[in-house]
């Protein structure tokens, strides 16, 4: 198991499930691609491998983005927010970010 | 109480606390400003007034962004993600988005 730098771990404010929110943004255009969740190991792996890795709440396990679809995210920046409960990833997205095949998870349903 | 359009409400996938995640992004630059939470009423008010309104988990009540600081968010677009649990707001931010006075909540702590 890859462990997270204790200094970083100490700054995280995890929810009741031990997770922090993660927003993936496309490098260059700034498009918001998707929002997912990370546990400490997902964040440690993301920092170490630079391949965005999340924790799947539905499957209850780590999930390397694109491991089956090929739609990987190469990570260029990782930022933690002011209260330690949200991560921002700046990524180069391979192919579609959304499992529906859309470029981003926010493409299809505009309320305003 | 302002109520949410039932067709929109039916598409939301709320967490155990009845909330969806909300990402605010600056119009034009695409900067991710902050991440917060909304209940149905916060979303309804945001759509109706175009002033970003969230649900404060710490205070347990609605919170019009900038109501005390003046750092309001004028909302230009609202999008719902593919699985209905995250909202993307495209906003014109007045002043600092972060309560620390930083332009965004992600300015100060870069992990990579």
PDB file of N, CA and C in Angstrom, chain B:
ATOM      1  N   UNK B   1     -41.013  29.522   1.461  1.00  0.00           N
ATOM      2  CA  UNK B   1     -39.904  28.703   0.946  1.00  0.00           C
ATOM      3  C   UNK B   1     -40.010  28.574  -0.578  1.00  0.00           C
ATOM      4  N   UNK B   2     -38.908  28.791  -1.229  1.00  0.00           N
ATOM      5  CA  UNK B   2     -38.830  28.609  -2.676  1.00  0.00           C
ATOM      6  C   UNK B   2     -38.683  27.121  -2.960  1.00  0.00           C
ATOM      7  N   UNK B   3     -39.529  26.592  -3.845  1.00  0.00           N
ATOM      8  CA  UNK B   3     -39.412  25.157  -4.130  1.00  0.00           C
ATOM      9  C   UNK B   3     -38.777  24.919  -5.490  1.00  0.00           C
ATOM     10  N   UNK B   4     -38.089  23.816  -5.570  1.00  0.00           N
ATOM     11  CA  UNK B   4     -37.373  23.439  -6.776  1.00  0.00           C
ATOM     12  C   UNK B   4     -38.345  22.803  -7.763  1.00  0.00           C
ATOM     13  N   UNK B   5     -38.187  23.127  -9.033  1.00  0.00           N
ATOM     14  CA  UNK B   5     -38.943  22.488 -10.112  1.00  0.00           C
ATOM     15  C   UNK B   5     -38.915  20.965  -9.911  1.00  0.00           C
ATOM     16  N   UNK B   6     -40.080  20.322  -9.813  1.00  0.00           N
ATOM     17  CA  UNK B   6     -40.105  18.873  -9.538  1.00  0.00           C
ATOM     18  C   UNK B   6     -39.339  18.040 -10.570  1.00  0.00           C
ATOM     19  N   UNK B   7     -39.291  18.497 -11.807  1.00  0.00           N
ATOM     20  CA  UNK B   7     -38.535  17.756 -12.828  1.00  0.00           C
ATOM     21  C   UNK B   7     -37.034  17.792 -12.550  1.00  0.00           C
ATOM     22  N   UNK B   8     -36.569  18.927 -12.029  1.00  0.00           N
ATOM     23  CA  UNK B   8     -35.156  19.016 -11.644  1.00  0.00           C
ATOM     24  C   UNK B   8     -34.923  18.202 -10.373  1.00  0.00           C
ATOM     25  N   UNK B   9     -35.813  18.374  -9.411  1.00  0.00           N
ATOM     26  CA  UNK B   9     -35.678  17.650  -8.134  1.00  0.00           C
ATOM     27  C   UNK B   9     -35.587  16.147  -8.354  1.00  0.00           C
ATOM     28  N   UNK B  10     -36.337  15.651  -9.344  1.00  0.00           N
ATOM     29  CA  UNK B  10     -36.354  14.210  -9.616  1.00  0.00           C
ATOM     30  C   UNK B  10     -35.028  13.704 -10.173  1.00  0.00           C
ATOM     31  N   UNK B  11     -34.239  14.607 -10.725  1.00  0.00           N
ATOM     32  CA  UNK B  11     -32.953  14.193 -11.301  1.00  0.00           C
ATOM     33  C   UNK B  11     -31.800  14.272 -10.302  1.00  0.00           C
ATOM     34  N   UNK B  12     -32.034  14.846  -9.146  1.00  0.00           N
ATOM     35  CA  UNK B  12     -30.959  14.986  -8.149  1.00  0.00           C
ATOM     36  C   UNK B  12     -30.729  13.684  -7.399  1.00  0.00           C
ATOM     37  N   UNK B  13     -29.463  13.398  -7.157  1.00  0.00           N
ATOM     38  CA  UNK B  13     -29.104  12.258  -6.305  1.00  0.00           C
ATOM     39  C   UNK B  13     -28.394  12.836  -5.083  1.00  0.00           C
ATOM     40  N   UNK B  14     -29.171  13.044  -4.025  1.00  0.00           N
ATOM     41  CA  UNK B  14     -28.665  13.713  -2.831  1.00  0.00           C
ATOM     42  C   UNK B  14     -27.919  12.716  -1.938  1.00  0.00           C
ATOM     43  N   UNK B  15     -26.993  13.230  -1.154  1.00  0.00           N
ATOM     44  CA  UNK B  15     -26.298  12.367  -0.185  1.00  0.00           C
ATOM     45  C   UNK B  15     -27.194  12.137   1.044  1.00  0.00           C
ATOM     46  N   UNK B  16     -26.657  11.450   2.031  1.00  0.00           N
ATOM     47  CA  UNK B  16     -27.449  11.084   3.211  1.00  0.00           C
ATOM     48  C   UNK B  16     -27.978  12.313   3.949  1.00  0.00           C
ATOM     49  N   UNK B  17     -27.316  13.453   3.759  1.00  0.00           N
ATOM     50  CA  UNK B  17     -27.771  14.687   4.397  1.00  0.00           C
ATOM     51  C   UNK B  17     -28.697  15.513   3.500  1.00  0.00           C
ATOM     52  N   UNK B  18     -29.059  14.945   2.338  1.00  0.00           N
ATOM     53  CA  UNK B  18     -29.976  15.652   1.445  1.00  0.00           C
ATOM     54  C   UNK B  18     -29.303  16.711   0.594  1.00  0.00           C
ATOM     55  N   UNK B  19     -27.988  16.593   0.423  1.00  0.00           N
ATOM     56  CA  UNK B  19     -27.231  17.637  -0.274  1.00  0.00           C
ATOM     57  C   UNK B  19     -26.577  17.123  -1.552  1.00  0.00           C
ATOM     58  N   UNK B  20     -26.361  18.043  -2.483  1.00  0.00           N
ATOM     59  CA  UNK B  20     -25.516  17.773  -3.647  1.00  0.00           C
ATOM     60  C   UNK B  20     -24.317  18.715  -3.582  1.00  0.00           C
ATOM     61  N   UNK B  21     -23.236  18.257  -4.173  1.00  0.00           N
ATOM     62  CA  UNK B  21     -21.990  19.016  -4.211  1.00  0.00           C
ATOM     63  C   UNK B  21     -22.126  20.119  -5.265  1.00  0.00           C
ATOM     64  N   UNK B  22     -21.536  21.278  -4.999  1.00  0.00           N
ATOM     65  CA  UNK B  22     -21.604  22.384  -5.962  1.00  0.00           C
ATOM     66  C   UNK B  22     -20.211  22.977  -6.169  1.00  0.00           C
ATOM     67  N   UNK B  23     -19.800  23.026  -7.430  1.00  0.00           N
ATOM     68  CA  UNK B  23     -18.498  23.585  -7.805  1.00  0.00           C
ATOM     69  C   UNK B  23     -18.749  24.942  -8.458  1.00  0.00           C
ATOM     70  N   UNK B  24     -18.098  25.978  -7.957  1.00  0.00           N
ATOM     71  CA  UNK B  24     -18.232  27.305  -8.575  1.00  0.00           C
ATOM     72  C   UNK B  24     -16.979  27.624  -9.378  1.00  0.00           C
ATOM     73  N   UNK B  25     -17.212  27.985 -10.623  1.00  0.00           N
ATOM     74  CA  UNK B  25     -16.130  28.257 -11.566  1.00  0.00           C
ATOM     75  C   UNK B  25     -16.272  29.679 -12.090  1.00  0.00           C
ATOM     76  N   UNK B  26     -15.167  30.388 -12.235  1.00  0.00           N
ATOM     77  CA  UNK B  26     -15.230  31.764 -12.713  1.00  0.00           C
ATOM     78  C   UNK B  26     -15.520  31.798 -14.215  1.00  0.00           C
ATOM     79  N   UNK B  27     -16.493  32.605 -14.592  1.00  0.00           N
ATOM     80  CA  UNK B  27     -16.808  32.782 -16.006  1.00  0.00           C
ATOM     81  C   UNK B  27     -15.619  33.437 -16.714  1.00  0.00           C
ATOM     82  N   UNK B  28     -15.299  32.950 -17.885  1.00  0.00           N
ATOM     83  CA  UNK B  28     -14.214  33.556 -18.654  1.00  0.00           C
ATOM     84  C   UNK B  28     -12.899  32.817 -18.460  1.00  0.00           C
ATOM     85  N   UNK B  29     -12.355  32.868 -17.262  1.00  0.00           N
ATOM     86  CA  UNK B  29     -11.058  32.216 -17.023  1.00  0.00           C
ATOM     87  C   UNK B  29     -11.192  30.729 -16.752  1.00  0.00           C
ATOM     88  N   UNK B  30     -12.350  30.292 -16.251  1.00  0.00           N
ATOM     89  CA  UNK B  30     -12.522  28.885 -15.908  1.00  0.00           C
ATOM     90  C   UNK B  30     -11.917  28.491 -14.569  1.00  0.00           C
ATOM     91  N   UNK B  31     -11.336  29.439 -13.836  1.00  0.00           N
ATOM     92  CA  UNK B  31     -10.793  29.103 -12.515  1.00  0.00           C
ATOM     93  C   UNK B  31     -11.836  28.424 -11.630  1.00  0.00           C
ATOM     94  N   UNK B  32     -11.447  27.370 -10.941  1.00  0.00           N
ATOM     95  CA  UNK B  32     -12.322  26.774  -9.938  1.00  0.00           C
ATOM     96  C   UNK B  32     -12.163  27.588  -8.659  1.00  0.00           C
ATOM     97  N   UNK B  33     -13.260  28.162  -8.201  1.00  0.00           N
ATOM     98  CA  UNK B  33     -13.211  29.101  -7.084  1.00  0.00           C
ATOM     99  C   UNK B  33     -13.380  28.421  -5.734  1.00  0.00           C
ATOM    100  N   UNK B  34     -14.341  27.517  -5.647  1.00  0.00           N
ATOM    101  CA  UNK B  34     -14.678  26.885  -4.365  1.00  0.00           C
ATOM    102  C   UNK B  34     -15.613  25.707  -4.622  1.00  0.00           C
ATOM    103  N   UNK B  35     -15.735  24.865  -3.622  1.00  0.00           N
ATOM    104  CA  UNK B  35     -16.693  23.775  -3.643  1.00  0.00           C
ATOM    105  C   UNK B  35     -17.515  23.871  -2.369  1.00  0.00           C
ATOM    106  N   UNK B  36     -18.833  23.779  -2.509  1.00  0.00           N
ATOM    107  CA  UNK B  36     -19.715  23.848  -1.343  1.00  0.00           C
ATOM    108  C   UNK B  36     -20.876  22.886  -1.573  1.00  0.00           C
ATOM    109  N   UNK B  37     -21.945  23.035  -0.812  1.00  0.00           N
ATOM    110  CA  UNK B  37     -23.054  22.087  -0.861  1.00  0.00           C
ATOM    111  C   UNK B  37     -24.383  22.815  -1.015  1.00  0.00           C
ATOM    112  N   UNK B  38     -25.331  22.162  -1.618  1.00  0.00           N
ATOM    113  CA  UNK B  38     -26.674  22.724  -1.800  1.00  0.00           C
ATOM    114  C   UNK B  38     -27.735  21.710  -1.411  1.00  0.00           C
ATOM    115  N   UNK B  39     -28.785  22.201  -0.759  1.00  0.00           N
ATOM    116  CA  UNK B  39     -30.000  21.395  -0.650  1.00  0.00           C
ATOM    117  C   UNK B  39     -30.958  21.879  -1.757  1.00  0.00           C
ATOM    118  N   UNK B  40     -32.132  21.298  -1.827  1.00  0.00           N
ATOM    119  CA  UNK B  40     -33.057  21.665  -2.901  1.00  0.00           C
ATOM    120  C   UNK B  40     -33.386  23.148  -2.887  1.00  0.00           C
ATOM    121  N   UNK B  41     -33.575  23.700  -1.683  1.00  0.00           N
ATOM    122  CA  UNK B  41     -33.962  25.108  -1.605  1.00  0.00           C
ATOM    123  C   UNK B  41     -32.814  26.018  -2.059  1.00  0.00           C
ATOM    124  N   UNK B  42     -31.591  25.664  -1.696  1.00  0.00           N
ATOM    125  CA  UNK B  42     -30.436  26.463  -2.137  1.00  0.00           C
ATOM    126  C   UNK B  42     -30.358  26.477  -3.662  1.00  0.00           C
ATOM    127  N   UNK B  43     -30.585  25.319  -4.265  1.00  0.00           N
ATOM    128  CA  UNK B  43     -30.551  25.263  -5.732  1.00  0.00           C
ATOM    129  C   UNK B  43     -31.699  26.069  -6.333  1.00  0.00           C
ATOM    130  N   UNK B  44     -32.884  25.934  -5.752  1.00  0.00           N
ATOM    131  CA  UNK B  44     -34.039  26.684  -6.253  1.00  0.00           C
ATOM    132  C   UNK B  44     -33.782  28.187  -6.170  1.00  0.00           C
ATOM    133  N   UNK B  45     -33.232  28.644  -5.040  1.00  0.00           N
ATOM    134  CA  UNK B  45     -32.950  30.076  -4.870  1.00  0.00           C
ATOM    135  C   UNK B  45     -31.863  30.540  -5.833  1.00  0.00           C
ATOM    136  N   UNK B  46     -30.858  29.698  -6.044  1.00  0.00           N
ATOM    137  CA  UNK B  46     -29.784  30.039  -6.984  1.00  0.00           C
ATOM    138  C   UNK B  46     -30.344  30.224  -8.389  1.00  0.00           C
ATOM    139  N   UNK B  47     -31.237  29.307  -8.792  1.00  0.00           N
ATOM    140  CA  UNK B  47     -31.831  29.397 -10.134  1.00  0.00           C
ATOM    141  C   UNK B  47     -32.750  30.616 -10.253  1.00  0.00           C
ATOM    142  N   UNK B  48     -33.452  30.909  -9.168  1.00  0.00           N
ATOM    143  CA  UNK B  48     -34.434  31.997  -9.215  1.00  0.00           C
ATOM    144  C   UNK B  48     -33.783  33.378  -9.122  1.00  0.00           C
ATOM    145  N   UNK B  49     -32.830  33.510  -8.214  1.00  0.00           N
ATOM    146  CA  UNK B  49     -32.243  34.836  -7.953  1.00  0.00           C
ATOM    147  C   UNK B  49     -30.969  35.079  -8.750  1.00  0.00           C
ATOM    148  N   UNK B  50     -30.342  33.997  -9.199  1.00  0.00           N
ATOM    149  CA  UNK B  50     -29.019  34.059  -9.844  1.00  0.00           C
ATOM    150  C   UNK B  50     -27.928  34.559  -8.908  1.00  0.00           C
ATOM    151  N   UNK B  51     -28.187  34.562  -7.622  1.00  0.00           N
ATOM    152  CA  UNK B  51     -27.141  34.779  -6.621  1.00  0.00           C
ATOM    153  C   UNK B  51     -26.839  33.433  -5.984  1.00  0.00           C
ATOM    154  N   UNK B  52     -25.581  32.977  -6.097  1.00  0.00           N
ATOM    155  CA  UNK B  52     -25.236  31.640  -5.625  1.00  0.00           C
ATOM    156  C   UNK B  52     -25.574  31.499  -4.147  1.00  0.00           C
ATOM    157  N   UNK B  53     -26.342  30.461  -3.846  1.00  0.00           N
ATOM    158  CA  UNK B  53     -26.828  30.198  -2.497  1.00  0.00           C
ATOM    159  C   UNK B  53     -26.522  28.749  -2.165  1.00  0.00           C
ATOM    160  N   UNK B  54     -25.903  28.546  -1.021  1.00  0.00           N
ATOM    161  CA  UNK B  54     -25.464  27.214  -0.615  1.00  0.00           C
ATOM    162  C   UNK B  54     -26.134  26.830   0.704  1.00  0.00           C
ATOM    163  N   UNK B  55     -25.881  25.573   1.105  1.00  0.00           N
ATOM    164  CA  UNK B  55     -26.309  25.131   2.427  1.00  0.00           C
ATOM    165  C   UNK B  55     -25.050  24.949   3.262  1.00  0.00           C
ATOM    166  N   UNK B  56     -24.948  25.676   4.350  1.00  0.00           N
ATOM    167  CA  UNK B  56     -23.781  25.567   5.224  1.00  0.00           C
ATOM    168  C   UNK B  56     -23.928  24.350   6.126  1.00  0.00           C
ATOM    169  N   UNK B  57     -23.029  23.386   5.949  1.00  0.00           N
ATOM    170  CA  UNK B  57     -23.081  22.181   6.786  1.00  0.00           C
ATOM    171  C   UNK B  57     -22.711  22.508   8.225  1.00  0.00           C
ATOM    172  N   UNK B  58     -21.793  23.462   8.423  1.00  0.00           N
ATOM    173  CA  UNK B  58     -21.382  23.787   9.792  1.00  0.00           C
ATOM    174  C   UNK B  58     -22.464  24.565  10.534  1.00  0.00           C
ATOM    175  N   UNK B  59     -23.154  25.455   9.826  1.00  0.00           N
ATOM    176  CA  UNK B  59     -24.185  26.262  10.483  1.00  0.00           C
ATOM    177  C   UNK B  59     -25.574  25.657  10.347  1.00  0.00           C
ATOM    178  N   UNK B  60     -25.693  24.647   9.461  1.00  0.00           N
ATOM    179  CA  UNK B  60     -26.978  23.977   9.292  1.00  0.00           C
ATOM    180  C   UNK B  60     -28.066  24.855   8.713  1.00  0.00           C
ATOM    181  N   UNK B  61     -27.676  25.795   7.837  1.00  0.00           N
ATOM    182  CA  UNK B  61     -28.697  26.662   7.234  1.00  0.00           C
ATOM    183  C   UNK B  61     -28.249  27.213   5.885  1.00  0.00           C
ATOM    184  N   UNK B  62     -29.189  27.784   5.171  1.00  0.00           N
ATOM    185  CA  UNK B  62     -28.891  28.387   3.881  1.00  0.00           C
ATOM    186  C   UNK B  62     -27.936  29.552   4.054  1.00  0.00           C
ATOM    187  N   UNK B  63     -27.162  29.787   2.991  1.00  0.00           N
ATOM    188  CA  UNK B  63     -26.117  30.786   3.051  1.00  0.00           C
ATOM    189  C   UNK B  63     -25.993  31.407   1.667  1.00  0.00           C
ATOM    190  N   UNK B  64     -26.403  32.672   1.559  1.00  0.00           N
ATOM    191  CA  UNK B  64     -26.231  33.401   0.300  1.00  0.00           C
ATOM    192  C   UNK B  64     -24.780  33.862   0.258  1.00  0.00           C
ATOM    193  N   UNK B  65     -24.041  33.338  -0.691  1.00  0.00           N
ATOM    194  CA  UNK B  65     -22.615  33.669  -0.789  1.00  0.00           C
ATOM    195  C   UNK B  65     -22.437  35.184  -0.867  1.00  0.00           C
ATOM    196  N   UNK B  66     -21.624  35.723   0.050  1.00  0.00           N
ATOM    197  CA  UNK B  66     -21.344  37.152   0.038  1.00  0.00           C
ATOM    198  C   UNK B  66     -22.320  37.994   0.818  1.00  0.00           C
ATOM    199  N   UNK B  67     -23.291  37.352   1.498  1.00  0.00           N
ATOM    200  CA  UNK B  67     -24.322  38.165   2.177  1.00  0.00           C
ATOM    201  C   UNK B  67     -23.716  39.027   3.289  1.00  0.00           C
ATOM    202  N   UNK B  68     -22.629  38.564   3.900  1.00  0.00           N
ATOM    203  CA  UNK B  68     -21.967  39.413   4.896  1.00  0.00           C
ATOM    204  C   UNK B  68     -20.696  40.061   4.336  1.00  0.00           C
ATOM    205  N   UNK B  69     -19.935  39.314   3.523  1.00  0.00           N
ATOM    206  CA  UNK B  69     -18.652  39.825   3.010  1.00  0.00           C
ATOM    207  C   UNK B  69     -18.807  40.751   1.807  1.00  0.00           C
ATOM    208  N   UNK B  70     -19.947  40.650   1.129  1.00  0.00           N
ATOM    209  CA  UNK B  70     -20.108  41.373  -0.137  1.00  0.00           C
ATOM    210  C   UNK B  70     -19.510  40.626  -1.322  1.00  0.00           C
ATOM    211  N   UNK B  71     -18.893  39.475  -1.056  1.00  0.00           N
ATOM    212  CA  UNK B  71     -18.231  38.716  -2.124  1.00  0.00           C
ATOM    213  C   UNK B  71     -19.205  37.751  -2.794  1.00  0.00           C
ATOM    214  N   UNK B  72     -20.164  38.349  -3.450  1.00  0.00           N
ATOM    215  CA  UNK B  72     -21.255  37.591  -4.070  1.00  0.00           C
ATOM    216  C   UNK B  72     -20.811  36.896  -5.353  1.00  0.00           C
ATOM    217  N   UNK B  73     -21.633  35.956  -5.774  1.00  0.00           N
ATOM    218  CA  UNK B  73     -21.419  35.248  -7.040  1.00  0.00           C
ATOM    219  C   UNK B  73     -22.680  35.390  -7.886  1.00  0.00           C
ATOM    220  N   UNK B  74     -22.538  36.067  -9.004  1.00  0.00           N
ATOM    221  CA  UNK B  74     -23.636  36.202  -9.957  1.00  0.00           C
ATOM    222  C   UNK B  74     -23.579  35.009 -10.896  1.00  0.00           C
ATOM    223  N   UNK B  75     -24.671  34.274 -10.986  1.00  0.00           N
ATOM    224  CA  UNK B  75     -24.665  32.971 -11.649  1.00  0.00           C
ATOM    225  C   UNK B  75     -25.110  33.099 -13.115  1.00  0.00           C
ATOM    226  N   UNK B  76     -24.287  32.584 -14.010  1.00  0.00           N
ATOM    227  CA  UNK B  76     -24.579  32.653 -15.453  1.00  0.00           C
ATOM    228  C   UNK B  76     -24.972  31.316 -16.047  1.00  0.00           C
ATOM    229  N   UNK B  77     -24.475  30.237 -15.471  1.00  0.00           N
ATOM    230  CA  UNK B  77     -24.822  28.906 -15.953  1.00  0.00           C
ATOM    231  C   UNK B  77     -24.924  27.984 -14.762  1.00  0.00           C
ATOM    232  N   UNK B  78     -25.848  27.021 -14.849  1.00  0.00           N
ATOM    233  CA  UNK B  78     -25.960  25.972 -13.839  1.00  0.00           C
ATOM    234  C   UNK B  78     -26.085  24.652 -14.592  1.00  0.00           C
ATOM    235  N   UNK B  79     -25.195  23.739 -14.284  1.00  0.00           N
ATOM    236  CA  UNK B  79     -25.222  22.434 -14.951  1.00  0.00           C
ATOM    237  C   UNK B  79     -25.239  21.316 -13.913  1.00  0.00           C
ATOM    238  N   UNK B  80     -25.952  20.245 -14.255  1.00  0.00           N
ATOM    239  CA  UNK B  80     -26.025  19.073 -13.384  1.00  0.00           C
ATOM    240  C   UNK B  80     -25.192  17.970 -14.026  1.00  0.00           C
ATOM    241  N   UNK B  81     -24.467  17.203 -13.218  1.00  0.00           N
ATOM    242  CA  UNK B  81     -23.597  16.197 -13.831  1.00  0.00           C
ATOM    243  C   UNK B  81     -24.364  14.918 -14.170  1.00  0.00           C
ATOM    244  N   UNK B  82     -23.666  13.993 -14.795  1.00  0.00           N
ATOM    245  CA  UNK B  82     -24.274  12.796 -15.394  1.00  0.00           C
ATOM    246  C   UNK B  82     -25.001  11.918 -14.380  1.00  0.00           C
ATOM    247  N   UNK B  83     -24.536  11.911 -13.134  1.00  0.00           N
ATOM    248  CA  UNK B  83     -25.231  11.069 -12.159  1.00  0.00           C
ATOM    249  C   UNK B  83     -26.038  11.873 -11.140  1.00  0.00           C
ATOM    250  N   UNK B  84     -26.181  13.157 -11.380  1.00  0.00           N
ATOM    251  CA  UNK B  84     -27.130  13.961 -10.618  1.00  0.00           C
ATOM    252  C   UNK B  84     -26.719  14.339  -9.213  1.00  0.00           C
ATOM    253  N   UNK B  85     -25.434  14.131  -8.874  1.00  0.00           N
ATOM    254  CA  UNK B  85     -25.031  14.466  -7.503  1.00  0.00           C
ATOM    255  C   UNK B  85     -24.099  15.661  -7.401  1.00  0.00           C
ATOM    256  N   UNK B  86     -23.837  16.334  -8.535  1.00  0.00           N
ATOM    257  CA  UNK B  86     -22.948  17.497  -8.509  1.00  0.00           C
ATOM    258  C   UNK B  86     -23.455  18.573  -9.466  1.00  0.00           C
ATOM    259  N   UNK B  87     -23.396  19.809  -8.974  1.00  0.00           N
ATOM    260  CA  UNK B  87     -23.809  20.988  -9.731  1.00  0.00           C
ATOM    261  C   UNK B  87     -22.567  21.796 -10.103  1.00  0.00           C
ATOM    262  N   UNK B  88     -22.530  22.293 -11.316  1.00  0.00           N
ATOM    263  CA  UNK B  88     -21.471  23.223 -11.711  1.00  0.00           C
ATOM    264  C   UNK B  88     -22.090  24.596 -11.941  1.00  0.00           C
ATOM    265  N   UNK B  89     -21.554  25.595 -11.234  1.00  0.00           N
ATOM    266  CA  UNK B  89     -22.016  26.971 -11.406  1.00  0.00           C
ATOM    267  C   UNK B  89     -20.942  27.769 -12.128  1.00  0.00           C
ATOM    268  N   UNK B  90     -21.316  28.511 -13.150  1.00  0.00           N
ATOM    269  CA  UNK B  90     -20.392  29.431 -13.808  1.00  0.00           C
ATOM    270  C   UNK B  90     -20.799  30.825 -13.346  1.00  0.00           C
ATOM    271  N   UNK B  91     -19.871  31.515 -12.685  1.00  0.00           N
ATOM    272  CA  UNK B  91     -20.241  32.738 -11.957  1.00  0.00           C
ATOM    273  C   UNK B  91     -19.306  33.905 -12.260  1.00  0.00           C
ATOM    274  N   UNK B  92     -19.832  35.103 -12.021  1.00  0.00           N
ATOM    275  CA  UNK B  92     -18.981  36.284 -11.897  1.00  0.00           C
ATOM    276  C   UNK B  92     -18.791  36.516 -10.405  1.00  0.00           C
ATOM    277  N   UNK B  93     -17.559  36.367  -9.967  1.00  0.00           N
ATOM    278  CA  UNK B  93     -17.245  36.481  -8.543  1.00  0.00           C
ATOM    279  C   UNK B  93     -16.914  37.926  -8.209  1.00  0.00           C
ATOM    280  N   UNK B  94     -17.570  38.460  -7.205  1.00  0.00           N
ATOM    281  CA  UNK B  94     -17.242  39.786  -6.684  1.00  0.00           C
ATOM    282  C   UNK B  94     -16.156  39.610  -5.616  1.00  0.00           C
ATOM    283  N   UNK B  95     -15.021  40.229  -5.778  1.00  0.00           N
ATOM    284  CA  UNK B  95     -13.953  40.138  -4.770  1.00  0.00           C
ATOM    285  C   UNK B  95     -13.415  38.733  -4.627  1.00  0.00           C
ATOM    286  N   UNK B  96     -12.944  38.416  -3.427  1.00  0.00           N
ATOM    287  CA  UNK B  96     -12.316  37.132  -3.140  1.00  0.00           C
ATOM    288  C   UNK B  96     -13.371  36.044  -2.996  1.00  0.00           C
ATOM    289  N   UNK B  97     -13.115  34.884  -3.591  1.00  0.00           N
ATOM    290  CA  UNK B  97     -14.057  33.775  -3.425  1.00  0.00           C
ATOM    291  C   UNK B  97     -13.865  33.088  -2.082  1.00  0.00           C
ATOM    292  N   UNK B  98     -12.656  33.110  -1.556  1.00  0.00           N
ATOM    293  CA  UNK B  98     -12.339  32.343  -0.340  1.00  0.00           C
ATOM    294  C   UNK B  98     -12.512  33.207   0.899  1.00  0.00           C
ATOM    295  N   UNK B  99     -12.990  32.594   1.984  1.00  0.00           N
ATOM    296  CA  UNK B  99     -13.192  33.338   3.230  1.00  0.00           C
ATOM    297  C   UNK B  99     -11.862  33.805   3.834  1.00  0.00           C
ATOM    298  N   UNK B 100     -10.731  33.215   3.359  1.00  0.00           N
ATOM    299  CA  UNK B 100      -9.414  33.645   3.848  1.00  0.00           C
ATOM    300  C   UNK B 100      -8.957  34.936   3.176  1.00  0.00           C
ATOM    301  N   UNK B 101      -9.708  35.368   2.138  1.00  0.00           N
ATOM    302  CA  UNK B 101      -9.321  36.557   1.394  1.00  0.00           C
ATOM    303  C   UNK B 101      -8.582  36.225   0.102  1.00  0.00           C
ATOM    304  N   UNK B 102      -8.290  34.947  -0.094  1.00  0.00           N
ATOM    305  CA  UNK B 102      -7.627  34.529  -1.333  1.00  0.00           C
ATOM    306  C   UNK B 102      -8.633  34.561  -2.491  1.00  0.00           C
ATOM    307  N   UNK B 103      -8.108  34.709  -3.696  1.00  0.00           N
ATOM    308  CA  UNK B 103      -8.980  34.781  -4.871  1.00  0.00           C
ATOM    309  C   UNK B 103      -9.800  33.515  -5.028  1.00  0.00           C
ATOM    310  N   UNK B 104      -9.171  32.354  -4.781  1.00  0.00           N
ATOM    311  CA  UNK B 104      -9.902  31.089  -4.821  1.00  0.00           C
ATOM    312  C   UNK B 104      -9.517  30.279  -3.583  1.00  0.00           C
ATOM    313  N   UNK B 105     -10.326  29.253  -3.296  1.00  0.00           N
ATOM    314  CA  UNK B 105     -10.041  28.390  -2.141  1.00  0.00           C
ATOM    315  C   UNK B 105      -8.873  27.443  -2.396  1.00  0.00           C
ATOM    316  N   UNK B 106      -8.357  27.434  -3.621  1.00  0.00           N
ATOM    317  CA  UNK B 106      -7.300  26.491  -3.988  1.00  0.00           C
ATOM    318  C   UNK B 106      -5.958  27.175  -4.202  1.00  0.00           C
ATOM    319  N   UNK B 107      -5.844  28.427  -3.770  1.00  0.00           N
ATOM    320  CA  UNK B 107      -4.632  29.193  -4.079  1.00  0.00           C
ATOM    321  C   UNK B 107      -3.434  28.829  -3.221  1.00  0.00           C
ATOM    322  N   UNK B 108      -3.655  28.377  -2.010  1.00  0.00           N
ATOM    323  CA  UNK B 108      -2.552  28.400  -1.045  1.00  0.00           C
ATOM    324  C   UNK B 108      -1.821  27.097  -0.817  1.00  0.00           C
ATOM    325  N   UNK B 109      -2.415  25.962  -1.170  1.00  0.00           N
ATOM    326  CA  UNK B 109      -1.824  24.688  -0.757  1.00  0.00           C
ATOM    327  C   UNK B 109      -1.669  23.770  -1.978  1.00  0.00           C
ATOM    328  N   UNK B 110      -0.529  23.884  -2.636  1.00  0.00           N
ATOM    329  CA  UNK B 110      -0.273  23.072  -3.826  1.00  0.00           C
ATOM    330  C   UNK B 110       0.534  21.832  -3.420  1.00  0.00           C
ATOM    331  N   UNK B 111      -0.008  20.648  -3.713  1.00  0.00           N
ATOM    332  CA  UNK B 111       0.638  19.398  -3.323  1.00  0.00           C
ATOM    333  C   UNK B 111       1.527  18.860  -4.438  1.00  0.00           C
ATOM    334  N   UNK B 112       1.246  19.275  -5.665  1.00  0.00           N
ATOM    335  CA  UNK B 112       2.015  18.814  -6.839  1.00  0.00           C
ATOM    336  C   UNK B 112       1.952  19.919  -7.877  1.00  0.00           C
TER     337      UNK B 112
END
